[in-house]
Short mmCIF file of C-alpha atoms and ligand atoms in Angstrom, two decimals:
data_model
loop_
_atom_site.label_atom_id
_atom_site.label_comp_id
_atom_site.label_asym_id
_atom_site.label_seq_id
_atom_site.Cartn_x
_atom_site.Cartn_y
_atom_site.Cartn_z
CA MET A 1 2.48 10.58 24.45
CA THR A 2 -0.11 8.52 26.70
CA ALA A 3 -1.86 6.67 23.66
CA ILE A 4 -1.38 2.94 24.22
CA VAL A 5 -2.35 1.73 20.88
CA ARG A 6 -0.81 3.62 18.08
CA ALA A 7 -0.99 3.39 14.29
CA ILE A 8 2.21 4.78 13.27
CA VAL A 9 2.74 6.43 9.88
CA ASP A 10 6.19 6.61 8.14
CA THR A 11 6.01 9.39 5.71
CA ALA A 12 9.50 8.05 4.45
CA ALA A 13 8.17 4.91 3.30
CA LEU A 14 5.23 6.78 1.79
CA ARG A 15 7.47 8.91 -0.37
CA HIS A 16 9.88 5.59 -1.04
CA ASN A 17 6.54 3.62 -2.50
CA LEU A 18 5.84 6.68 -5.05
CA GLU A 19 8.96 6.75 -6.04
CA ARG A 20 8.27 2.47 -6.82
CA VAL A 21 5.08 3.50 -8.82
CA ARG A 22 7.26 6.21 -10.69
CA ALA A 23 9.80 3.65 -11.49
CA THR A 24 7.22 0.87 -11.99
CA ALA A 25 5.35 3.33 -14.69
CA PRO A 26 7.76 5.77 -15.79
CA GLY A 27 5.60 6.95 -18.75
CA SER A 28 2.74 7.67 -16.51
CA LYS A 29 1.29 10.45 -14.34
CA VAL A 30 0.30 9.41 -10.64
CA LEU A 31 -3.31 9.96 -9.26
CA ALA A 32 -2.57 8.84 -5.61
CA VAL A 33 -5.79 7.08 -4.39
CA ILE A 34 -6.28 8.50 -0.79
CA LYS A 35 -9.82 7.86 -0.09
CA ALA A 36 -10.99 6.39 3.09
CA ASN A 37 -8.30 8.67 5.48
CA ALA A 38 -5.96 7.45 2.95
CA TYR A 39 -6.66 3.67 3.93
CA GLY A 40 -6.47 4.66 7.59
CA HIS A 41 -3.10 6.94 7.22
CA GLY A 42 -4.37 10.22 7.88
CA ILE A 43 -5.75 11.66 4.33
CA VAL A 44 -4.30 15.31 5.01
CA PRO A 45 -0.58 14.06 6.29
CA THR A 46 -0.54 11.48 3.68
CA ALA A 47 -1.55 13.94 0.79
CA VAL A 48 1.53 16.20 2.24
CA ALA A 49 4.04 13.31 2.00
CA LEU A 50 2.66 12.24 -1.12
CA ALA A 51 3.09 15.82 -2.76
CA GLY A 52 4.83 14.89 -5.39
CA ALA A 53 2.17 12.88 -6.90
CA ASP A 54 0.48 14.37 -10.02
CA GLY A 55 -2.80 14.08 -8.56
CA PHE A 56 -5.35 12.79 -5.72
CA ALA A 57 -7.95 10.61 -6.03
CA VAL A 58 -10.93 10.25 -3.31
CA ALA A 59 -14.11 9.16 -3.05
CA ARG A 60 -16.34 11.77 -1.63
CA LEU A 61 -16.60 15.08 -1.66
CA GLU A 62 -15.57 16.11 2.00
CA GLU A 63 -12.37 13.66 1.67
CA GLY A 64 -11.48 16.57 -0.95
CA ILE A 65 -12.57 19.68 0.56
CA ALA A 66 -10.61 18.27 3.54
CA LEU A 67 -7.15 18.40 0.90
CA ARG A 68 -8.13 22.10 -0.02
CA ALA A 69 -8.80 23.30 3.71
CA ALA A 70 -5.35 22.15 4.02
CA GLY A 71 -4.14 24.06 1.38
CA LEU A 72 -3.26 21.36 -1.17
CA ARG A 73 -3.56 22.80 -4.77
CA HIS A 74 -2.93 19.34 -6.34
CA ARG A 75 -5.81 17.95 -8.73
CA VAL A 76 -8.16 16.37 -7.20
CA LEU A 77 -10.66 13.56 -8.82
CA LEU A 78 -13.83 12.81 -7.11
CA LEU A 79 -13.94 9.01 -8.26
CA GLU A 80 -17.94 8.42 -7.70
CA GLY A 81 -18.40 12.24 -9.14
CA VAL A 82 -21.45 14.26 -8.27
CA PHE A 83 -25.33 13.58 -7.91
CA ALA A 84 -27.06 16.76 -7.13
CA PRO A 85 -26.39 20.78 -8.35
CA GLU A 86 -25.01 21.94 -4.88
CA GLN A 87 -22.41 19.11 -4.96
CA LEU A 88 -21.56 20.04 -8.64
CA ARG A 89 -21.23 23.83 -7.29
CA LEU A 90 -18.84 22.38 -4.47
CA ALA A 91 -16.62 20.54 -6.88
CA ALA A 92 -16.50 24.02 -8.95
CA HIS A 93 -15.74 25.81 -6.11
CA HIS A 94 -12.65 23.78 -4.91
CA ASP A 95 -11.69 23.11 -8.57
CA PHE A 96 -12.42 19.37 -8.27
CA ASP A 97 -11.84 16.94 -11.36
CA ILE A 98 -15.22 14.97 -11.71
CA MET A 99 -15.84 11.33 -12.58
CA VAL A 100 -19.12 10.80 -14.72
CA HIS A 101 -19.90 7.24 -14.87
CA GLU A 102 -23.89 7.46 -15.26
CA PRO A 103 -26.22 9.17 -17.45
CA GLU A 104 -27.76 11.19 -14.38
CA GLN A 105 -24.66 12.67 -14.04
CA LEU A 106 -24.13 13.47 -18.06
CA ALA A 107 -27.93 15.25 -17.63
CA LEU A 108 -26.54 17.36 -14.74
CA LEU A 109 -23.68 18.79 -16.58
CA GLU A 110 -25.90 19.38 -19.67
CA ALA A 111 -28.43 21.56 -17.80
CA LEU A 112 -25.70 23.97 -16.52
CA PRO A 113 -24.42 26.90 -18.05
CA ALA A 114 -21.43 27.05 -19.94
CA ALA A 115 -19.49 29.36 -17.22
CA ARG A 116 -16.22 27.15 -16.36
CA PRO A 117 -15.95 23.95 -17.55
CA TYR A 118 -15.50 20.81 -15.10
CA ARG A 119 -12.38 18.62 -16.07
CA VAL A 120 -14.45 15.04 -16.59
CA TRP A 121 -13.16 11.68 -16.36
CA LEU A 122 -15.51 9.62 -18.49
CA LYS A 123 -15.78 5.93 -17.06
CA VAL A 124 -16.31 3.06 -19.06
CA ASP A 125 -17.64 -0.69 -17.64
CA THR A 126 -15.39 -3.05 -19.32
CA GLY A 127 -16.71 -6.06 -17.10
CA MET A 128 -16.33 -4.82 -13.41
CA ASN A 129 -19.81 -4.02 -13.47
CA ARG A 130 -20.04 -1.30 -10.77
CA LEU A 131 -19.44 1.94 -12.34
CA GLY A 132 -19.21 3.15 -15.61
CA PHE A 133 -21.10 3.35 -19.31
CA LYS A 134 -21.53 -0.22 -20.20
CA PRO A 135 -19.38 -0.90 -23.81
CA GLY A 136 -23.00 -0.18 -25.85
CA GLN A 137 -23.31 3.45 -24.10
CA VAL A 138 -19.51 4.84 -24.47
CA ARG A 139 -19.93 6.47 -27.91
CA GLN A 140 -22.95 8.13 -27.14
CA ALA A 141 -21.82 9.38 -23.61
CA ILE A 142 -18.22 10.49 -25.30
CA GLU A 143 -20.37 12.50 -27.81
CA ARG A 144 -22.63 13.90 -25.43
CA LEU A 145 -19.52 15.15 -23.31
CA GLN A 146 -17.82 16.43 -26.62
CA ALA A 147 -20.97 18.61 -27.15
CA CYS A 148 -21.29 19.69 -23.49
CA PRO A 149 -19.76 23.28 -22.66
CA ALA A 150 -19.84 22.79 -19.12
CA ALA A 151 -17.02 19.75 -19.51
CA ALA A 152 -13.62 20.55 -20.44
CA LYS A 153 -12.33 19.05 -23.56
CA PRO A 154 -10.75 16.32 -24.05
CA VAL A 155 -12.27 14.10 -21.38
CA THR A 156 -10.12 11.52 -19.86
CA LEU A 157 -11.24 8.24 -20.13
CA VAL A 158 -11.09 5.45 -17.71
CA THR A 159 -11.98 2.06 -16.45
CA HIS A 160 -11.13 0.05 -13.75
CA LEU A 161 -9.79 -3.77 -13.47
CA ALA A 162 -11.87 -6.28 -11.79
CA ASN A 163 -9.17 -9.22 -11.01
CA ALA A 164 -5.69 -7.61 -11.53
CA ASP A 165 -4.57 -9.23 -8.27
CA ASP A 166 -4.59 -12.80 -10.12
CA ARG A 167 -1.90 -12.13 -12.75
CA ASP A 168 -3.05 -15.18 -14.53
CA ASP A 169 -6.43 -14.11 -15.01
CA ALA A 170 -6.79 -13.46 -18.84
CA ALA A 171 -10.07 -11.30 -17.89
CA THR A 172 -7.72 -8.32 -17.39
CA THR A 173 -6.07 -8.51 -20.58
CA GLU A 174 -9.28 -8.72 -22.33
CA GLN A 175 -10.38 -5.80 -19.88
CA VAL A 176 -7.75 -3.52 -21.45
CA ALA A 177 -8.56 -4.55 -24.73
CA LEU A 178 -11.88 -4.04 -24.77
CA PHE A 179 -11.31 -0.48 -23.24
CA GLU A 180 -9.06 0.43 -25.76
CA ARG A 181 -11.27 -0.62 -28.43
CA LEU A 182 -14.10 1.43 -27.19
CA VAL A 183 -12.06 4.64 -26.87
CA GLU A 184 -10.54 4.20 -30.15
CA GLY A 185 -9.66 7.35 -31.84
CA VAL A 186 -11.04 9.38 -29.22
CA PRO A 187 -8.68 12.38 -28.04
CA GLY A 188 -7.64 12.53 -24.15
CA GLU A 189 -5.69 10.85 -21.84
CA ARG A 190 -6.25 7.31 -20.38
CA SER A 191 -6.58 5.82 -17.13
CA ILE A 192 -6.49 2.09 -16.38
CA ALA A 193 -4.53 0.55 -13.65
CA ASN A 194 -4.69 0.58 -10.41
CA SER A 195 -1.91 -0.76 -8.04
CA ALA A 196 -1.83 -4.39 -9.08
CA GLY A 197 -2.81 -3.36 -13.00
CA LEU A 198 0.26 -1.04 -12.89
CA ILE A 199 2.63 -3.82 -11.55
CA GLY A 200 1.09 -6.98 -12.92
CA PHE A 201 0.04 -5.62 -16.40
CA PRO A 202 2.42 -3.23 -18.32
CA ALA A 203 -0.33 -2.52 -20.99
CA ALA A 204 -2.68 -1.13 -18.55
CA ARG A 205 -0.48 1.52 -17.35
CA GLY A 206 -1.72 4.37 -20.11
CA GLY A 207 -1.61 7.70 -19.17
CA TRP A 208 -2.52 7.97 -15.46
CA VAL A 209 -2.08 4.99 -13.03
CA ARG A 210 -4.06 5.35 -9.95
CA PRO A 211 -2.32 3.51 -7.41
CA GLY A 212 -3.61 3.10 -3.84
CA LEU A 213 -2.38 0.01 -1.78
CA MET A 214 1.16 -0.12 -2.98
CA LEU A 215 1.61 3.36 -1.91
CA TYR A 216 1.10 2.03 1.95
CA GLY A 217 3.79 -0.23 1.22
CA VAL A 218 1.32 -3.33 0.51
CA SER A 219 1.10 -5.87 -1.91
CA PRO A 220 -2.05 -6.17 -3.66
CA PHE A 221 -1.45 -9.73 -4.84
CA ALA A 222 -3.01 -12.82 -2.71
CA ASP A 223 0.68 -14.48 -2.35
CA GLY A 224 3.75 -12.47 -1.14
CA THR A 225 4.19 -9.04 1.02
CA GLY A 226 5.10 -5.42 -0.19
CA GLU A 227 8.39 -6.02 0.32
CA SER A 228 9.14 -8.76 -2.26
CA LEU A 229 8.12 -5.68 -4.73
CA GLY A 230 10.27 -2.86 -3.29
CA LEU A 231 7.88 -1.47 -1.02
CA ARG A 232 7.98 -0.50 2.44
CA PRO A 233 4.81 -0.80 4.66
CA ALA A 234 3.95 2.91 5.87
CA MET A 235 1.76 1.76 8.82
CA THR A 236 2.91 0.37 12.02
CA LEU A 237 0.02 -0.70 14.40
CA ALA A 238 1.70 -0.70 17.96
CA THR A 239 0.79 -1.48 21.26
CA ARG A 240 2.05 -2.38 24.88
CA VAL A 241 2.07 -5.72 27.23
CA ILE A 242 -0.48 -4.52 30.18
CA ALA A 243 0.14 -7.79 32.04
CA VAL A 244 2.35 -10.91 32.19
CA LYS A 245 1.07 -14.42 33.52
CA GLN A 246 1.68 -18.03 33.81
CA VAL A 247 -0.61 -20.59 33.04
CA GLU A 248 -0.12 -24.36 33.59
CA ALA A 249 -0.25 -27.09 31.03
CA GLY A 250 -3.96 -27.78 30.02
CA GLU A 251 -5.36 -24.55 30.98
CA ARG A 252 -7.30 -22.68 28.57
CA VAL A 253 -7.01 -19.12 27.76
CA GLY A 254 -9.48 -16.54 26.35
CA TYR A 255 -13.26 -16.28 25.51
CA GLY A 256 -14.49 -19.67 24.72
CA GLY A 257 -11.49 -21.07 25.97
CA VAL A 258 -10.42 -22.25 22.52
CA TRP A 259 -6.67 -21.98 23.14
CA ARG A 260 -5.24 -24.54 25.51
CA ALA A 261 -1.80 -24.56 26.73
CA SER A 262 0.25 -27.38 25.80
CA ARG A 263 3.24 -26.90 28.13
CA PRO A 264 3.35 -24.47 31.05
CA SER A 265 2.89 -21.19 29.34
CA ARG A 266 3.90 -17.49 29.74
CA LEU A 267 1.17 -15.27 28.67
CA ALA A 268 1.78 -11.41 27.59
CA ILE A 269 -1.58 -9.61 27.53
CA ALA A 270 -1.49 -6.58 25.32
CA ALA A 271 -3.87 -3.79 24.62
CA GLY A 272 -5.68 -3.58 21.36
CA GLY A 273 -8.27 -5.95 19.88
CA TYR A 274 -11.03 -6.01 17.46
CA GLY A 275 -12.26 -2.30 18.92
CA ASP A 276 -8.98 -0.98 17.56
CA GLY A 277 -9.30 -2.81 14.30
CA TYR A 278 -7.41 -5.95 14.95
CA PRO A 279 -9.59 -8.53 13.12
CA ARG A 280 -11.52 -10.87 15.66
CA ASN A 281 -10.81 -13.64 13.17
CA THR A 282 -7.32 -13.53 13.37
CA ALA A 283 -6.44 -17.11 13.87
CA ALA A 284 -4.39 -18.44 17.10
CA GLY A 285 -0.81 -18.83 16.09
CA THR A 286 -0.42 -15.52 14.13
CA GLN A 287 2.64 -13.53 14.61
CA VAL A 288 3.16 -10.19 16.36
CA LEU A 289 6.55 -8.95 17.55
CA VAL A 290 6.77 -8.55 21.11
CA ALA A 291 10.30 -6.29 22.21
CA GLY A 292 11.36 -6.92 18.28
CA ARG A 293 10.98 -10.44 18.66
CA ARG A 294 8.76 -12.97 16.97
CA ALA A 295 5.60 -14.39 19.12
CA THR A 296 2.28 -15.76 18.55
CA LEU A 297 -1.42 -15.08 19.24
CA ALA A 298 -2.81 -17.08 22.09
CA GLY A 299 -6.59 -17.39 22.15
CA ARG A 300 -9.32 -15.35 20.67
CA VAL A 301 -8.90 -11.62 20.00
CA SER A 302 -10.93 -9.64 22.26
CA MET A 303 -12.61 -6.35 21.92
CA ASP A 304 -9.84 -4.42 24.06
CA MET A 305 -7.08 -7.22 24.29
CA ILE A 306 -4.96 -10.06 22.62
CA ALA A 307 -2.93 -12.75 24.52
CA VAL A 308 0.66 -13.57 23.12
CA ASP A 309 2.46 -16.65 24.02
CA VAL A 310 5.82 -15.35 25.15
CA THR A 311 7.14 -18.56 27.00
CA ASP A 312 10.35 -18.48 24.68
CA LEU A 313 10.91 -15.00 25.71
CA PRO A 314 11.22 -15.20 29.40
CA SER A 315 12.07 -11.55 29.68
CA VAL A 316 9.01 -10.16 28.49
CA SER A 317 7.81 -7.57 31.25
CA VAL A 318 4.57 -5.07 31.37
CA GLY A 319 5.14 -2.03 29.09
CA GLU A 320 7.13 -3.43 26.46
CA GLU A 321 6.26 -2.92 22.85
CA VAL A 322 4.11 -5.31 20.39
CA VAL A 323 3.77 -4.68 17.05
CA LEU A 324 0.62 -6.47 15.56
CA TRP A 325 1.45 -5.37 11.81
CA GLY A 326 4.30 -3.09 10.03
CA PRO A 327 7.72 -3.86 9.35
CA GLY A 328 8.65 -7.54 10.49
CA VAL A 329 4.97 -8.32 10.73
CA PRO A 330 3.48 -7.95 7.24
CA VAL A 331 -0.63 -6.72 7.61
CA GLU A 332 -0.62 -9.24 4.46
CA ASP A 333 0.23 -12.21 6.57
CA VAL A 334 -1.99 -10.65 9.20
CA ALA A 335 -4.88 -10.19 6.83
CA ARG A 336 -4.66 -13.89 5.53
CA ALA A 337 -4.61 -15.37 8.91
CA ALA A 338 -7.96 -13.12 9.55
CA GLY A 339 -9.59 -14.73 6.24
CA THR A 340 -9.45 -11.00 4.86
CA ILE A 341 -7.33 -8.71 2.86
CA PRO A 342 -4.86 -6.00 3.63
CA TYR A 343 -7.13 -3.34 2.49
CA GLU A 344 -10.11 -4.25 5.04
CA LEU A 345 -6.85 -3.93 7.84
CA ILE A 346 -5.30 -0.71 7.15
CA CYS A 347 -8.48 0.98 6.62
CA GLY A 348 -10.08 -0.27 9.75
CA VAL A 349 -7.97 0.88 12.46
CA SER A 350 -10.55 2.65 14.49
CA GLN A 351 -11.28 5.82 15.76
CA ARG A 352 -9.57 5.52 19.09
CA VAL A 353 -6.22 4.36 17.99
CA HIS A 354 -4.03 7.29 17.94
CA LEU A 355 -2.67 8.17 14.30
CA ASP A 356 0.97 9.10 15.00
CA VAL A 357 2.39 10.38 11.62
CA ARG A 358 6.20 10.84 11.52
C1 PLP B 401 -9.69 2.44 -4.89
C2 PLP B 401 -9.21 2.86 -6.11
C3 PLP B 401 -8.15 2.27 -6.87
C4 PLP B 401 -6.72 2.16 -6.21
O1 PLP B 401 -6.63 0.50 -5.61
P1 PLP B 401 -5.39 -0.11 -5.04
O2 PLP B 401 -5.93 -1.52 -5.72
O3 PLP B 401 -5.67 0.29 -3.84
O4 PLP B 401 -4.40 0.51 -6.09
C5 PLP B 401 -8.11 2.57 -8.25
N1 PLP B 401 -9.26 3.17 -9.20
C6 PLP B 401 -10.22 2.78 -8.42
C7 PLP B 401 -11.51 3.52 -9.41
C8 PLP B 401 -10.42 3.04 -6.99
O5 PLP B 401 -11.98 2.82 -6.60
#
């Protein structure tokens, strides 16, 4: 293997994390969310590793088609639904479940002959104000689906939580209560919780949970890491040292010269930068592992490289392994140091990084 920057995916960690979901929500079915190339982990190998899930959720038709092309026969939900007769035809051909969150999508189904009904998930907007029927439209949408021969009965009823990653925000409990009120007495399974919802809000677990982030071993909460939740990080972003150099006290390092050596320093230059998905905003001082030992980022992240202060690791030499995130370097911490969330980091590993699924 010649690739220097690698995203190494540990499928045993994926399976372990699915077990954690099962243990946390033992009464729920698990719809594993593997949109966006399984949050950067590779959609097909991730789905194969998570074959023990009860179904998969993807955002786009092409993502679902990739799963069928790989021979996966699970239920696959298109989270954004379909918008044209041709997409509806493809959804039938591939036996996808479809989300209906918009009157246009209802009309599309109503225009169909009853041939083979679709498994429909009806989305209710309880305050996220992104997708879903507003509270005043929900009953009518349910009635239309119940009367629609192209929709299999009963439909599954869905809502999405806007702020479950803040365990103290009362809005989540209000969203769950509003949802239950709106669908009270309506037959069909319920689905509310993403990762944060299913960990933090037992009342949100319901029939189907929809974990994404926690399957990858990452905490959805603003503080802490997946490890404290019993999860194992599935992705390691690894690279190698490509140069080692000595600088004098006072010398400046990298673009803009924003980092200045406070003592005679040894720097390891490692391949990997924002062109690989390691964010440019990552602050100097952020931890990485060099040959398994802690060191810190020095200066700005470049497109293809970073500088690491290895003054206290005198044996470091060219070719040694550098871990940018993974076990021992929580991606949650890197995200905080870069002013973003771990979702963006793992999804944002770029095309030129070699994906090595083990
Ligand atoms: C992405 C997504 C999820 C998964 O969210 P996580 O926070 O990654 O667990 C669940 N439900 C819907 C509707 C989504 O779009």
